[in-house]
PDB file of C-alpha atoms in Angstrom:
ATOM      1  CA  MET W   1     110.383  56.513 158.479  1.00  0.00           C
ATOM      2  CA  PHE W   2     106.459  57.123 160.123  1.00  0.00           C
ATOM      3  CA  ASN W   3     104.996  59.734 157.336  1.00  0.00           C
ATOM      4  CA  GLY W   4     100.735  60.996 158.122  1.00  0.00           C
ATOM      5  CA  SER W   5      98.232  63.297 157.625  1.00  0.00           C
ATOM      6  CA  LEU W   6     100.612  66.246 159.118  1.00  0.00           C
ATOM      7  CA  GLY W   7     104.249  65.118 158.204  1.00  0.00           C
ATOM      8  CA  ARG W   8     106.639  62.638 158.542  1.00  0.00           C
ATOM      9  CA  LEU W   9     109.659  61.609 161.662  1.00  0.00           C
ATOM     10  CA  GLU W  10     112.397  60.223 160.458  1.00  0.00           C
ATOM     11  CA  LEU W  11     114.771  57.558 162.895  1.00  0.00           C
ATOM     12  CA  GLU W  12     118.590  57.801 161.748  1.00  0.00           C
ATOM     13  CA  VAL W  13     121.177  55.231 163.134  1.00  0.00           C
ATOM     14  CA  VAL W  14     124.916  55.417 162.609  1.00  0.00           C
ATOM     15  CA  GLU W  15     126.074  52.395 164.776  1.00  0.00           C
ATOM     16  CA  SER W  16     129.258  53.011 163.074  1.00  0.00           C
ATOM     17  CA  GLN W  17     130.572  55.073 161.064  1.00  0.00           C
ATOM     18  CA  TYR W  18     133.378  51.873 159.676  1.00  0.00           C
ATOM     19  CA  ARG W  19     135.154  49.282 161.022  1.00  0.00           C
ATOM     20  CA  MET W  20     139.420  49.225 161.230  1.00  0.00           C
ATOM     21  CA  PRO W  21     141.126  45.734 159.645  1.00  0.00           C
ATOM     22  CA  SER W  22     140.265  43.005 162.251  1.00  0.00           C
ATOM     23  CA  ALA W  23     143.705  42.343 164.077  1.00  0.00           C
ATOM     24  CA  GLY W  24     143.545  38.977 163.419  1.00  0.00           C
ATOM     25  CA  ASP W  25     143.441  37.811 167.287  1.00  0.00           C
ATOM     26  CA  GLY W  26     139.485  37.272 167.283  1.00  0.00           C
ATOM     27  CA  LEU W  27     139.453  39.505 170.245  1.00  0.00           C
ATOM     28  CA  ASP W  28     137.876  42.591 168.352  1.00  0.00           C
ATOM     29  CA  GLY W  29     133.989  41.239 168.154  1.00  0.00           C
ATOM     30  CA  LEU W  30     131.690  43.148 170.026  1.00  0.00           C
ATOM     31  CA  ILE W  31     128.942  41.337 171.675  1.00  0.00           C
ATOM     32  CA  HIS W  32     125.487  44.063 170.899  1.00  0.00           C
ATOM     33  CA  GLY W  33     124.338  46.144 173.644  1.00  0.00           C
ATOM     34  CA  THR W  34     127.319  46.242 176.315  1.00  0.00           C
ATOM     35  CA  GLN W  35     129.244  49.083 174.191  1.00  0.00           C
ATOM     36  CA  PRO W  36     129.438  51.723 171.771  1.00  0.00           C
ATOM     37  CA  HIS W  37     130.956  50.574 168.741  1.00  0.00           C
ATOM     38  CA  PRO W  38     133.653  52.443 167.782  1.00  0.00           C
ATOM     39  CA  HIS W  39     132.831  55.297 165.660  1.00  0.00           C
ATOM     40  CA  ALA W  40     129.509  54.988 166.718  1.00  0.00           C
ATOM     41  CA  GLU W  41     128.029  58.989 165.669  1.00  0.00           C
ATOM     42  CA  GLY W  42     124.561  58.043 167.044  1.00  0.00           C
ATOM     43  CA  ALA W  43     120.732  58.364 166.007  1.00  0.00           C
ATOM     44  CA  THR W  44     118.580  61.714 165.109  1.00  0.00           C
ATOM     45  CA  ILE W  45     115.214  62.097 164.968  1.00  0.00           C
ATOM     46  CA  THR W  46     113.775  65.077 162.468  1.00  0.00           C
ATOM     47  CA  LEU W  47     109.902  65.703 162.262  1.00  0.00           C
ATOM     48  CA  HIS W  48     109.078  66.638 158.498  1.00  0.00           C
ATOM     49  CA  LYS W  49     105.657  69.224 159.918  1.00  0.00           C
ATOM     50  CA  LEU W  50     104.195  69.625 156.441  1.00  0.00           C
ATOM     51  CA  TRP W  51     104.740  73.578 155.293  1.00  0.00           C
ATOM     52  CA  GLU W  52     107.542  74.035 157.244  1.00  0.00           C
ATOM     53  CA  LYS W  53     111.580  74.057 158.339  1.00  0.00           C
ATOM     54  CA  PRO W  54     112.153  70.198 159.300  1.00  0.00           C
ATOM     55  CA  GLU W  55     113.000  70.904 163.250  1.00  0.00           C
ATOM     56  CA  LYS W  56     116.562  67.938 164.958  1.00  0.00           C
ATOM     57  CA  LEU W  57     114.483  66.284 167.962  1.00  0.00           C
ATOM     58  CA  PRO W  58     116.129  65.116 170.964  1.00  0.00           C
ATOM     59  CA  ALA W  59     116.908  61.249 171.308  1.00  0.00           C
ATOM     60  CA  GLU W  60     118.668  60.026 174.654  1.00  0.00           C
ATOM     61  CA  ILE W  61     121.907  56.954 173.812  1.00  0.00           C
ATOM     62  CA  ASP W  62     121.927  53.934 175.331  1.00  0.00           C
ATOM     63  CA  HIS W  63     123.741  51.056 174.700  1.00  0.00           C
ATOM     64  CA  ALA W  64     121.478  48.527 177.002  1.00  0.00           C
ATOM     65  CA  GLY W  65     119.491  46.167 175.680  1.00  0.00           C
ATOM     66  CA  HIS W  66     118.236  46.993 172.474  1.00  0.00           C
ATOM     67  CA  GLY W  67     119.042  50.602 172.727  1.00  0.00           C
ATOM     68  CA  GLY W  68     118.134  50.577 176.650  1.00  0.00           C
ATOM     69  CA  GLY W  69     114.383  49.853 175.257  1.00  0.00           C
ATOM     70  CA  ASP W  70     114.011  47.011 177.472  1.00  0.00           C
ATOM     71  CA  LYS W  71     114.254  48.854 180.628  1.00  0.00           C
ATOM     72  CA  ARG W  72     112.217  51.484 179.731  1.00  0.00           C
ATOM     73  CA  MET W  73     110.166  49.306 178.995  1.00  0.00           C
ATOM     74  CA  LEU W  74     109.897  47.795 181.658  1.00  0.00           C
ATOM     75  CA  ASN W  75     109.576  50.324 183.715  1.00  0.00           C
ATOM     76  CA  VAL W  76     106.306  51.208 182.143  1.00  0.00           C
ATOM     77  CA  LEU W  77     104.987  48.135 182.294  1.00  0.00           C
ATOM     78  CA  PHE W  78     106.005  47.655 185.487  1.00  0.00           C
ATOM     79  CA  GLY W  79     107.099  50.111 187.442  1.00  0.00           C
ATOM     80  CA  PRO W  80     110.150  52.132 188.250  1.00  0.00           C
ATOM     81  CA  THR W  81     112.388  49.907 190.513  1.00  0.00           C
ATOM     82  CA  PRO W  82     113.025  51.698 193.387  1.00  0.00           C
ATOM     83  CA  GLY W  83     115.432  54.765 192.931  1.00  0.00           C
ATOM     84  CA  GLN W  84     113.905  54.849 189.887  1.00  0.00           C
ATOM     85  CA  LYS W  85     112.261  57.638 188.012  1.00  0.00           C
ATOM     86  CA  PRO W  86     108.864  57.420 186.465  1.00  0.00           C
ATOM     87  CA  GLU W  87     109.434  56.745 182.264  1.00  0.00           C
ATOM     88  CA  SER W  88     105.625  57.587 181.833  1.00  0.00           C
ATOM     89  CA  ALA W  89     103.045  59.185 183.780  1.00  0.00           C
ATOM     90  CA  THR W  90     100.084  57.147 182.415  1.00  0.00           C
ATOM     91  CA  ARG W  91     100.907  53.409 182.992  1.00  0.00           C
ATOM     92  CA  PRO W  92      98.986  51.141 180.469  1.00  0.00           C
ATOM     93  CA  ASN W  93      96.261  48.733 181.684  1.00  0.00           C
ATOM     94  CA  ARG W  94      96.209  45.249 181.719  1.00  0.00           C
ATOM     95  CA  VAL W  95      94.180  44.676 178.408  1.00  0.00           C
ATOM     96  CA  GLN W  96      97.157  47.161 176.842  1.00  0.00           C
ATOM     97  CA  MET W  97      99.799  45.138 178.748  1.00  0.00           C
ATOM     98  CA  LYS W  98      99.095  42.038 177.097  1.00  0.00           C
ATOM     99  CA  LYS W  99      98.741  43.265 173.786  1.00  0.00           C
ATOM    100  CA  THR W 100     102.173  44.734 173.869  1.00  0.00           C
ATOM    101  CA  VAL W 101     104.092  41.842 175.498  1.00  0.00           C
ATOM    102  CA  LEU W 102     102.012  38.982 172.953  1.00  0.00           C
ATOM    103  CA  TRP W 103     101.046  40.663 169.429  1.00  0.00           C
ATOM    104  CA  LEU W 104      97.687  40.049 170.072  1.00  0.00           C
TER     105      LEU W 104
END
């Protein structure tokens, strides 16, 4: 949740509504990010502008590393790979890239 002077932005992620009991064979675990969890509901983004009705915003669901953020971040920082569309019209400069990666 982000609060600001013009309203609030909320993100809700439901990775799994419930889990079935283990079958006891030890094969029911998932490596995070490789595939969706059983009974996954997804994510919702809601924008609450002051004095207005809440607005649902589209959320792109991806089950790759960090919810697909790794691929998108690398695309913005270093440019798209062949055949991939650009994620952003503006690329950060070298100082902005270093601050993003190194947390300066």
